[in-house]
Short mmCIF file of C-alpha atoms and ligand atoms in Angstrom, two decimals:
data_model
loop_
_atom_site.label_atom_id
_atom_site.label_comp_id
_atom_site.label_asym_id
_atom_site.label_seq_id
_atom_site.Cartn_x
_atom_site.Cartn_y
_atom_site.Cartn_z
CA GLY A 1 -15.90 -23.78 -13.66
CA GLN A 2 -12.56 -21.87 -13.56
CA GLY A 3 -9.78 -22.00 -15.59
CA MET A 4 -6.11 -23.04 -14.26
CA PHE A 5 -3.10 -20.97 -15.05
CA THR A 6 0.01 -22.92 -16.40
CA TYR A 7 3.25 -21.40 -16.04
CA ASP A 8 6.60 -22.19 -17.87
CA PRO A 9 9.07 -24.65 -15.88
CA GLY A 10 12.00 -22.18 -15.89
CA PHE A 11 9.15 -19.96 -13.61
CA VAL A 12 8.17 -22.22 -11.93
CA SER A 13 11.91 -22.45 -9.94
CA THR A 14 11.63 -19.05 -9.57
CA ALA A 15 8.47 -19.34 -7.45
CA ALA A 16 8.68 -18.01 -3.64
CA CYS A 17 5.29 -19.82 -2.89
CA GLU A 18 2.07 -20.86 -4.03
CA SER A 19 -0.99 -18.53 -3.54
CA LYS A 20 -4.61 -18.29 -4.52
CA ILE A 21 -5.18 -14.28 -3.95
CA THR A 22 -3.75 -12.62 -6.30
CA TYR A 23 -2.50 -13.27 -9.84
CA ILE A 24 -0.80 -10.72 -11.95
CA ASP A 25 0.18 -11.11 -15.47
CA GLY A 26 3.21 -7.94 -16.24
CA GLY A 27 3.27 -8.64 -19.81
CA LYS A 28 -0.42 -7.95 -19.92
CA GLY A 29 -1.34 -6.39 -17.61
CA VAL A 30 -3.49 -8.10 -16.04
CA LEU A 31 -4.19 -7.90 -12.22
CA LEU A 32 -7.66 -10.27 -10.66
CA HIS A 33 -8.24 -10.91 -6.82
CA GLY A 34 -10.04 -13.86 -6.44
CA GLY A 35 -10.67 -14.53 -10.48
CA TYR A 36 -12.26 -10.83 -10.40
CA PRO A 37 -10.69 -8.21 -12.85
CA ILE A 38 -9.41 -5.33 -10.37
CA GLU A 39 -10.84 -2.60 -12.57
CA GLN A 40 -14.26 -4.27 -11.96
CA LEU A 41 -13.73 -4.44 -8.33
CA ALA A 42 -12.71 -0.48 -8.19
CA ASN A 43 -15.38 0.38 -10.44
CA GLU A 44 -18.01 -1.93 -8.28
CA SER A 45 -17.10 -2.91 -5.47
CA ASP A 46 -16.12 -1.29 -2.33
CA PHE A 47 -13.44 -1.65 -0.08
CA LEU A 48 -14.64 -3.51 2.50
CA GLU A 49 -16.04 -6.33 0.01
CA THR A 50 -13.12 -7.06 -1.29
CA CYS A 51 -11.49 -7.42 1.85
CA TRP A 52 -13.62 -10.05 2.35
CA LEU A 53 -12.74 -11.67 -0.81
CA LEU A 54 -9.27 -11.16 -0.40
CA TRP A 55 -9.75 -12.90 2.70
CA ASN A 56 -12.22 -15.49 1.63
CA GLY A 57 -11.40 -16.11 -2.19
CA GLU A 58 -14.84 -15.38 -2.77
CA LEU A 59 -17.18 -12.16 -2.22
CA PRO A 60 -19.56 -12.19 0.47
CA THR A 61 -23.43 -12.85 0.24
CA ALA A 62 -25.59 -10.13 1.42
CA ALA A 63 -25.68 -10.97 4.69
CA GLU A 64 -22.33 -11.95 5.25
CA LYS A 65 -21.30 -8.20 3.95
CA GLU A 66 -23.72 -6.40 6.62
CA ALA A 67 -22.17 -9.05 9.37
CA PHE A 68 -18.55 -8.52 8.42
CA VAL A 69 -19.42 -4.64 7.96
CA GLU A 70 -20.65 -4.34 11.94
CA LYS A 71 -18.11 -6.38 12.56
CA ILE A 72 -15.62 -4.14 11.33
CA THR A 73 -17.08 -0.90 12.76
CA MET A 74 -17.33 -2.15 16.26
CA HIS A 75 -13.49 -2.66 16.39
CA THR A 76 -12.47 0.72 15.24
CA MET A 77 -11.78 2.38 18.82
CA VAL A 78 -8.36 1.71 20.09
CA HIS A 79 -7.28 1.14 23.49
CA ASP A 80 -7.47 4.76 24.75
CA GLN A 81 -4.28 4.31 26.20
CA MET A 82 -2.86 4.06 23.30
CA ALA A 83 -3.52 7.96 22.41
CA SER A 84 -0.40 8.22 25.68
CA PHE A 85 1.85 6.20 23.02
CA PHE A 86 1.32 9.02 20.56
CA LYS A 87 2.42 11.73 22.57
CA GLY A 88 6.06 9.86 23.16
CA PHE A 89 7.00 11.08 19.83
CA ARG A 90 8.07 14.36 18.68
CA ARG A 91 5.67 16.25 16.26
CA ASP A 92 7.82 16.65 13.69
CA ALA A 93 7.87 12.79 13.50
CA HIS A 94 6.81 11.36 9.92
CA PRO A 95 3.38 9.33 10.01
CA MET A 96 5.07 6.06 8.92
CA ALA A 97 7.61 6.20 11.83
CA ILE A 98 4.56 6.47 14.23
CA LEU A 99 1.87 3.60 12.32
CA CYS A 100 5.46 1.68 12.56
CA GLY A 101 5.58 1.84 16.03
CA VAL A 102 1.76 1.96 17.50
CA VAL A 103 0.67 -1.33 14.49
CA GLY A 104 3.61 -2.90 16.22
CA ALA A 105 2.34 -1.93 19.88
CA LEU A 106 -0.57 -3.77 19.18
CA SER A 107 0.32 -6.83 20.21
CA ALA A 108 1.08 -5.37 23.55
CA PHE A 109 -2.50 -4.60 23.81
CA TYR A 110 -4.52 -7.63 22.40
CA HIS A 111 -3.84 -10.47 24.17
CA ASP A 112 -7.29 -12.69 23.15
CA SER A 113 -5.36 -12.54 19.10
CA LEU A 114 -1.84 -13.84 19.21
CA ASP A 115 -2.31 -17.00 19.15
CA ILE A 116 -1.58 -17.66 15.52
CA THR A 117 -2.73 -21.36 15.27
CA ASN A 118 -6.10 -20.30 16.99
CA GLU A 119 -8.14 -19.99 13.29
CA LYS A 120 -10.37 -17.47 15.81
CA HIS A 121 -7.60 -15.68 16.76
CA ARG A 122 -6.32 -15.27 13.42
CA ASN A 123 -9.47 -14.22 12.19
CA ILE A 124 -10.21 -11.14 14.93
CA SER A 125 -6.73 -9.74 14.64
CA ALA A 126 -7.78 -9.78 11.06
CA ILE A 127 -10.92 -7.53 11.78
CA ARG A 128 -8.91 -5.67 14.26
CA LEU A 129 -6.23 -4.72 11.82
CA ILE A 130 -8.90 -3.69 9.24
CA ALA A 131 -10.71 -1.61 11.35
CA LYS A 132 -8.38 0.13 13.47
CA MET A 133 -5.34 1.04 10.54
CA PRO A 134 -7.97 4.46 9.80
CA THR A 135 -8.16 5.43 13.13
CA LEU A 136 -4.45 5.16 13.93
CA ALA A 137 -3.89 6.67 11.13
CA ALA A 138 -5.96 9.64 11.44
CA MET A 139 -4.29 10.15 14.71
CA ALA A 140 -0.81 10.55 13.64
CA TYR A 141 -2.34 12.74 10.52
CA LYS A 142 -4.04 14.51 13.97
CA PHE A 143 -0.90 14.45 16.30
CA SER A 144 1.44 16.18 13.25
CA VAL A 145 -1.06 18.65 12.78
CA GLY A 146 -1.68 19.68 16.95
CA GLN A 147 -5.17 19.03 16.96
CA PRO A 148 -7.20 16.85 18.84
CA PHE A 149 -7.76 13.10 17.76
CA VAL A 150 -11.76 12.34 16.64
CA TYR A 151 -12.87 9.56 17.57
CA PRO A 152 -14.51 6.73 14.80
CA ARG A 153 -18.45 7.08 14.23
CA ASN A 154 -20.38 4.00 13.70
CA ASP A 155 -23.02 6.40 11.60
CA LEU A 156 -20.18 6.80 8.92
CA ASN A 157 -18.99 3.80 6.13
CA TYR A 158 -15.54 2.97 6.44
CA SER A 159 -14.22 5.76 4.09
CA GLU A 160 -15.90 8.55 5.23
CA ASN A 161 -15.31 7.66 8.86
CA PHE A 162 -11.41 7.88 7.64
CA LEU A 163 -12.02 11.10 5.84
CA ASN A 164 -14.21 12.54 9.14
CA MET A 165 -11.22 11.32 11.44
CA MET A 166 -8.90 13.08 9.20
CA PHE A 167 -10.57 16.22 8.89
CA SER A 168 -13.32 16.88 11.02
CA THR A 169 -12.26 19.26 14.38
CA PRO A 170 -14.13 20.19 17.80
CA CYS A 171 -14.90 23.43 16.34
CA GLU A 172 -17.15 22.03 13.54
CA ASP A 173 -18.43 19.46 11.47
CA TYR A 174 -16.56 18.09 8.54
CA GLN A 175 -18.73 18.33 5.69
CA ILE A 176 -17.59 14.65 4.11
CA SER A 177 -17.85 14.58 -0.02
CA PRO A 178 -19.53 11.49 -1.42
CA THR A 179 -17.33 11.59 -4.41
CA LEU A 180 -14.12 12.12 -2.24
CA ALA A 181 -15.51 9.18 -0.17
CA LYS A 182 -16.02 7.21 -2.55
CA ALA A 183 -12.63 8.70 -3.99
CA MET A 184 -10.80 7.30 -1.22
CA ASP A 185 -12.74 3.91 -1.18
CA LYS A 186 -11.29 2.92 -4.75
CA ILE A 187 -7.55 4.16 -3.65
CA PHE A 188 -8.20 1.53 -0.59
CA ILE A 189 -9.43 -1.05 -3.13
CA LEU A 190 -6.48 -0.37 -6.00
CA HIS A 191 -3.79 -0.82 -2.79
CA ALA A 192 -5.38 -3.67 -1.36
CA ASP A 193 -2.75 -6.61 -2.60
CA HIS A 194 -0.43 -6.93 -5.76
CA GLU A 195 0.93 -10.42 -4.30
CA GLN A 196 4.29 -11.13 -3.78
CA ASN A 197 5.66 -7.50 -3.69
CA ALA A 198 8.43 -6.32 -1.32
CA SER A 199 6.09 -5.48 1.66
CA THR A 200 3.92 -8.72 1.01
CA SER A 201 6.94 -11.17 1.31
CA THR A 202 8.34 -9.15 4.50
CA VAL A 203 5.46 -10.07 6.21
CA ARG A 204 4.91 -13.64 4.73
CA LEU A 205 8.44 -14.08 5.92
CA ALA A 206 8.38 -12.90 9.54
CA GLY A 207 4.97 -14.42 9.52
CA SER A 208 6.39 -17.42 8.82
CA THR A 209 8.39 -17.28 12.52
CA GLY A 210 5.38 -17.77 14.83
CA THR A 211 5.51 -13.95 15.43
CA ASN A 212 2.25 -12.26 16.19
CA PRO A 213 -0.13 -10.87 13.40
CA PHE A 214 0.65 -7.05 14.05
CA ALA A 215 4.28 -7.58 14.69
CA ALA A 216 4.45 -8.97 11.06
CA ILE A 217 2.30 -6.23 9.74
CA ALA A 218 4.13 -3.71 11.63
CA ALA A 219 7.27 -5.39 9.18
CA GLY A 220 5.39 -4.93 6.13
CA ILE A 221 4.81 -1.28 7.04
CA SER A 222 8.77 -0.90 7.58
CA ALA A 223 9.24 -2.18 3.84
CA LEU A 224 6.49 -0.45 2.37
CA TRP A 225 7.90 2.84 3.56
CA GLY A 226 11.04 2.79 0.76
CA PRO A 227 10.73 4.99 -1.93
CA SER A 228 10.89 2.28 -4.73
CA HIS A 229 7.85 0.23 -3.30
CA GLY A 230 4.84 2.34 -1.25
CA GLY A 231 6.97 5.73 -0.69
CA ALA A 232 7.15 6.09 -4.40
CA ASN A 233 3.49 8.15 -3.84
CA GLU A 234 5.02 10.24 -1.89
CA ALA A 235 8.44 10.65 -3.90
CA VAL A 236 6.48 11.62 -7.59
CA LEU A 237 4.75 14.56 -5.56
CA ASP A 238 8.12 15.33 -4.13
CA MET A 239 9.15 14.71 -8.16
CA LEU A 240 6.64 16.87 -9.27
CA ASN A 241 7.08 19.81 -6.97
CA GLU A 242 10.99 19.47 -8.27
CA ILE A 243 10.20 19.73 -11.58
CA GLY A 244 7.53 22.64 -10.82
CA ASP A 245 6.84 23.60 -14.18
CA GLU A 246 6.11 22.06 -17.78
CA SER A 247 9.31 23.96 -19.42
CA ARG A 248 11.20 21.76 -17.04
CA ILE A 249 10.11 18.36 -17.73
CA ASP A 250 12.45 17.70 -20.53
CA GLU A 251 15.57 18.47 -18.36
CA PHE A 252 14.37 15.84 -15.65
CA VAL A 253 13.49 13.28 -18.49
CA ALA A 254 17.15 13.76 -19.75
CA LYS A 255 18.01 12.92 -16.34
CA ALA A 256 15.94 9.92 -15.76
CA LYS A 257 17.69 8.72 -19.52
CA ASP A 258 21.20 9.05 -17.97
CA LYS A 259 22.62 5.97 -16.79
CA ASN A 260 25.39 8.05 -14.55
CA ASP A 261 22.18 10.22 -12.74
CA PRO A 262 20.81 8.05 -9.53
CA PHE A 263 17.56 10.08 -10.49
CA ARG A 264 14.42 7.78 -11.69
CA LEU A 265 11.19 9.28 -12.89
CA MET A 266 9.34 8.61 -9.58
CA GLY A 267 5.74 6.85 -10.38
CA PHE A 268 7.11 4.75 -13.82
CA GLY A 269 8.44 1.26 -13.90
CA HIS A 270 7.54 -1.83 -11.93
CA ARG A 271 9.52 -5.14 -11.32
CA VAL A 272 6.72 -7.14 -12.64
CA TYR A 273 4.59 -4.94 -15.10
CA LYS A 274 5.97 -4.20 -18.26
CA ASN A 275 2.78 -2.92 -19.61
CA PHE A 276 0.15 -0.38 -18.35
CA ASP A 277 -0.44 -0.92 -14.00
CA PRO A 278 -4.36 -1.97 -14.77
CA ARG A 279 -4.60 0.17 -11.12
CA ALA A 280 -2.92 3.53 -12.65
CA LYS A 281 -5.58 3.65 -15.47
CA VAL A 282 -8.20 3.91 -12.58
CA MET A 283 -6.46 6.04 -11.20
CA LYS A 284 -6.26 7.97 -13.97
CA GLN A 285 -10.15 8.18 -13.97
CA THR A 286 -9.97 9.16 -10.53
CA ALA A 287 -7.74 12.09 -10.96
CA ASP A 288 -9.61 13.19 -13.29
CA GLU A 289 -13.47 12.70 -11.49
CA VAL A 290 -11.33 14.53 -8.46
CA LEU A 291 -9.93 17.37 -9.66
CA GLY A 292 -12.89 17.88 -11.69
CA GLU A 293 -15.09 18.13 -8.83
CA LEU A 294 -12.86 20.24 -7.00
CA GLY A 295 -12.27 22.71 -10.14
CA LEU A 296 -8.67 21.76 -10.03
CA ASP A 297 -8.42 20.22 -13.49
CA ASN A 298 -6.38 22.96 -14.65
CA ASP A 299 -3.91 21.91 -11.39
CA PRO A 300 -0.43 22.54 -12.81
CA LEU A 301 1.15 19.23 -11.15
CA LEU A 302 -1.90 17.02 -12.74
CA LYS A 303 -0.27 18.90 -16.34
CA ILE A 304 3.20 18.13 -15.38
CA ALA A 305 1.78 14.43 -14.78
CA LYS A 306 0.01 14.10 -18.12
CA ARG A 307 3.06 15.62 -19.87
CA LEU A 308 5.71 13.14 -18.21
CA GLU A 309 3.28 10.01 -18.87
CA GLN A 310 3.02 11.41 -22.70
CA ILE A 311 5.96 11.27 -22.98
CA ALA A 312 6.60 7.61 -21.07
CA LEU A 313 4.34 6.37 -24.00
CA GLU A 314 5.81 7.85 -26.57
CA ASP A 315 9.93 8.60 -25.70
CA GLU A 316 11.69 5.15 -27.22
CA TYR A 317 14.13 5.36 -23.84
CA PHE A 318 10.91 4.50 -21.55
CA VAL A 319 9.03 2.85 -24.51
CA GLU A 320 11.95 0.19 -25.09
CA LYS A 321 12.71 -0.53 -21.28
CA LYS A 322 8.67 -0.82 -20.77
CA LEU A 323 8.28 2.28 -18.14
CA TYR A 324 4.88 2.84 -17.80
CA PRO A 325 3.23 4.83 -14.83
CA ASN A 326 2.41 2.26 -11.83
CA VAL A 327 -0.03 2.55 -8.97
CA ASP A 328 1.48 5.33 -7.49
CA PHE A 329 1.67 7.94 -10.31
CA TYR A 330 -1.72 9.08 -9.64
CA SER A 331 -2.43 8.39 -6.36
CA GLY A 332 -0.61 11.00 -4.76
CA ILE A 333 -2.30 13.67 -7.13
CA ILE A 334 -5.59 12.43 -5.52
CA LEU A 335 -4.70 12.74 -2.39
CA LYS A 336 -3.13 15.89 -2.47
CA ALA A 337 -6.23 17.47 -4.12
CA MET A 338 -7.69 16.22 -0.95
CA GLY A 339 -6.18 17.79 0.94
CA ILE A 340 -4.12 14.99 2.42
CA PRO A 341 -0.62 15.93 3.16
CA THR A 342 2.10 13.61 1.54
CA SER A 343 3.95 12.96 4.64
CA MET A 344 0.53 10.94 4.88
CA PHE A 345 0.89 9.58 1.15
CA THR A 346 2.50 5.72 1.98
CA VAL A 347 0.14 5.71 5.29
CA ILE A 348 -2.69 5.24 2.64
CA PHE A 349 -1.34 3.25 0.77
CA ALA A 350 -0.53 0.76 4.14
CA LEU A 351 -4.30 0.96 5.12
CA GLY A 352 -5.37 -0.46 1.90
CA ARG A 353 -2.60 -3.16 1.99
CA THR A 354 -3.14 -4.14 5.29
CA PRO A 355 -6.07 -6.55 3.83
CA GLY A 356 -3.71 -7.85 1.07
CA TRP A 357 -0.81 -8.18 4.16
CA ILE A 358 -3.25 -10.24 6.60
CA ALA A 359 -4.67 -12.31 3.46
CA HIS A 360 -1.16 -13.83 2.73
CA TRP A 361 -0.24 -14.27 6.01
CA ASN A 362 -3.15 -15.73 6.50
CA GLU A 363 -3.01 -18.20 3.59
CA MET A 364 0.83 -19.18 4.86
CA ILE A 365 -0.18 -19.82 8.58
CA ALA A 366 -3.12 -22.11 7.39
CA ASP A 367 -0.63 -23.81 4.76
CA ASN A 368 1.18 -24.96 7.88
CA SER A 369 4.29 -23.45 5.52
CA ARG A 370 7.29 -23.89 7.39
CA ILE A 371 10.34 -21.02 8.67
CA GLY A 372 11.07 -18.88 5.60
CA ARG A 373 14.85 -19.37 5.11
CA PRO A 374 15.52 -18.14 1.69
CA ARG A 375 19.34 -19.56 0.37
CA GLN A 376 22.12 -17.71 -1.11
CA LEU A 377 25.18 -18.17 -3.31
CA TYR A 378 28.42 -17.40 -1.09
CA THR A 379 31.11 -15.56 -2.25
CA GLY A 380 33.18 -14.75 0.50
CA PRO A 381 36.68 -15.79 1.37
CA THR A 382 37.06 -19.69 1.70
CA GLN A 383 37.85 -21.03 5.26
CA ARG A 384 41.59 -19.51 6.65
CA ASP A 385 42.82 -19.67 10.53
CA PHE A 386 42.96 -16.62 12.81
CA THR A 387 45.75 -14.00 12.32
CA PRO A 388 46.56 -12.51 16.05
CA LEU A 389 46.36 -8.85 15.97
CA ASP A 390 50.12 -8.06 16.14
CA LYS A 391 50.91 -10.38 13.06
CA ARG A 392 48.22 -8.02 11.45
C1 LIG B 401 5.10 -0.20 -6.22
O1 LIG B 401 6.07 -5.19 -6.63
C2 LIG B 401 5.10 -4.41 -6.19
O2 LIG B 401 4.13 -4.69 -6.84
C3 LIG B 401 4.97 -3.04 -5.73
C4 LIG B 401 3.63 -2.52 -6.02
C5 LIG B 401 2.48 -3.02 -4.93
O3 LIG B 401 1.62 -2.80 -5.84
O4 LIG B 401 2.85 -3.48 -4.10
O5 LIG B 401 3.04 -2.16 -7.60
C6 LIG B 401 3.96 -1.03 -5.53
O6 LIG B 401 5.79 -0.09 -5.40
C7 LIG B 401 4.94 0.00 -7.61
C8 LIG B 401 6.33 0.77 -8.00
C9 LIG B 401 6.45 2.38 -7.29
N1 LIG B 401 7.93 2.73 -7.30
C10 LIG B 401 8.79 3.32 -8.04
O7 LIG B 401 7.90 4.52 -9.06
C11 LIG B 401 9.89 4.11 -7.82
C12 LIG B 401 10.40 4.32 -9.39
N2 LIG B 401 10.20 3.31 -10.20
C13 LIG B 401 11.87 2.37 -10.51
O8 LIG B 401 12.24 2.44 -8.71
C14 LIG B 401 11.79 1.06 -10.73
O9 LIG B 401 10.87 0.86 -11.58
C15 LIG B 401 10.84 -0.32 -9.60
C16 LIG B 401 12.02 0.14 -8.57
C17 LIG B 401 9.56 0.16 -9.64
C18 LIG B 401 11.11 -1.68 -10.73
O10 LIG B 401 12.88 -1.69 -10.49
P1 LIG B 401 13.63 -2.64 -11.44
O11 LIG B 401 13.04 -3.87 -11.44
O12 LIG B 401 15.29 -2.77 -10.84
O13 LIG B 401 13.45 -1.54 -13.22
P2 LIG B 401 13.05 -1.86 -14.01
O14 LIG B 401 13.36 -3.49 -14.16
O15 LIG B 401 11.46 -1.59 -14.22
O16 LIG B 401 13.80 -1.31 -14.84
C19 LIG B 401 14.24 -1.42 -16.20
C20 LIG B 401 15.40 -0.68 -16.57
C21 LIG B 401 16.35 -0.42 -15.60
O17 LIG B 401 17.20 -0.45 -16.42
P3 LIG B 401 18.87 -0.97 -17.03
O18 LIG B 401 19.30 -1.40 -15.74
O19 LIG B 401 18.01 -2.29 -17.43
O20 LIG B 401 19.32 -0.47 -18.21
O21 LIG B 401 14.46 0.65 -16.87
C22 LIG B 401 14.89 1.79 -15.80
C23 LIG B 401 16.14 0.41 -14.97
O22 LIG B 401 17.30 1.88 -14.58
N3 LIG B 401 13.99 2.37 -14.84
C24 LIG B 401 14.19 3.83 -15.04
C25 LIG B 401 13.15 3.46 -14.22
N4 LIG B 401 12.21 2.13 -13.58
C26 LIG B 401 13.56 1.51 -14.06
N5 LIG B 401 14.24 4.75 -15.59
C27 LIG B 401 13.91 6.17 -15.21
N6 LIG B 401 12.62 5.84 -14.10
C28 LIG B 401 12.60 5.32 -14.18
N7 LIG B 401 11.32 4.88 -12.59
#
């Protein structure tokens, strides 16, 4: 049977909630979903199996998996009227700005999945979100490059479908590389959930008011966008490009150590992990595989990244502060090698995190959690009388 984790009383008092979905041991660099280590899920499972695990707490049987994949496939198209929504944005709109808008707007299209007290509604809204996020994300990309939207295809698996919607054009079929599709699937798995991170806590707090799932997920997307959170993968590439050459690494490492300099090494450090982020290890292997397959192992940015990682693991400042590479450090390098623009990196993170967001949202609703209401320590002035304008 499954053992139970025990916590010291001090920690229990700081916990925001109870959850069965994901366990993290930041000191040991352990990440479990339903008890399964992330390394095993990334290397032996696939993204839709992991979605099922996060929602149900168990890996699916073959029959359950087949039915689930079929259901997701049947919901990958979005209402065609959504296309005109996209056309309201400027062409240079950040894809995350578009995603915030269109995901929230799903609540205006799917009235039969808004009653959160109805388990059937909760299930269909989860299916719709997992199925439609890749379609909406690819539409945001196609809109930004002025190419026509590509419809999902039922003969492709989840990650192949996303790559096809991203890169296929009416002029020629996109040749899907099984290695890239597998790498994309692994990246989705590695981002699938991470217990009470900022965006998941946002979804839980928004959802605790009884708002519909699409609005709650749109709130999570907004929180994820920040460079300290999901926006870090885009910030890593910007940082590597700014460093530009291995000869400038020491200059930036010195900036990162300088308390008066706001510069931080993007892709390093974590609120919880004070050891190697287990996801970063798998991401690093995937980066080597993908760049090897694409003949990019001498990519200058990858060489700068590997040198930075080596410094972070050896330099006393980073060792003492336990600043290890996190999930965002290598993901951007893989995505760039796959031809995905940096503006889409956080969108990819949002696609991967969608099943985690909705699993936590569903767990909170099913537990009949009360509305979230964080308390505060008030540090403002004590009560005083109003001062009329002519006395100020
Ligand atoms: C994600 O919560 C999650 O689970 C998030 C996530 C998920 O899956 O949802 O894992 C995804 O968001 C990963 C993190 C991505 N963000 C980045 O890579 C941005 C760069 N990292 C930093 O902004 C920072 O490390 C944070 C925001 C991630 C964590 O912030 P903390 O908790 O304030 O930093 P820390 O406790 O790790 O820092 C300890 C010390 C501090 O110095 P002191 O104030 O103690 O003197 O290390 C310093 C920090 O100033 N520090 C860094 C640094 N990160 C922290 N110094 C240089 N470079 C860095 N990257």
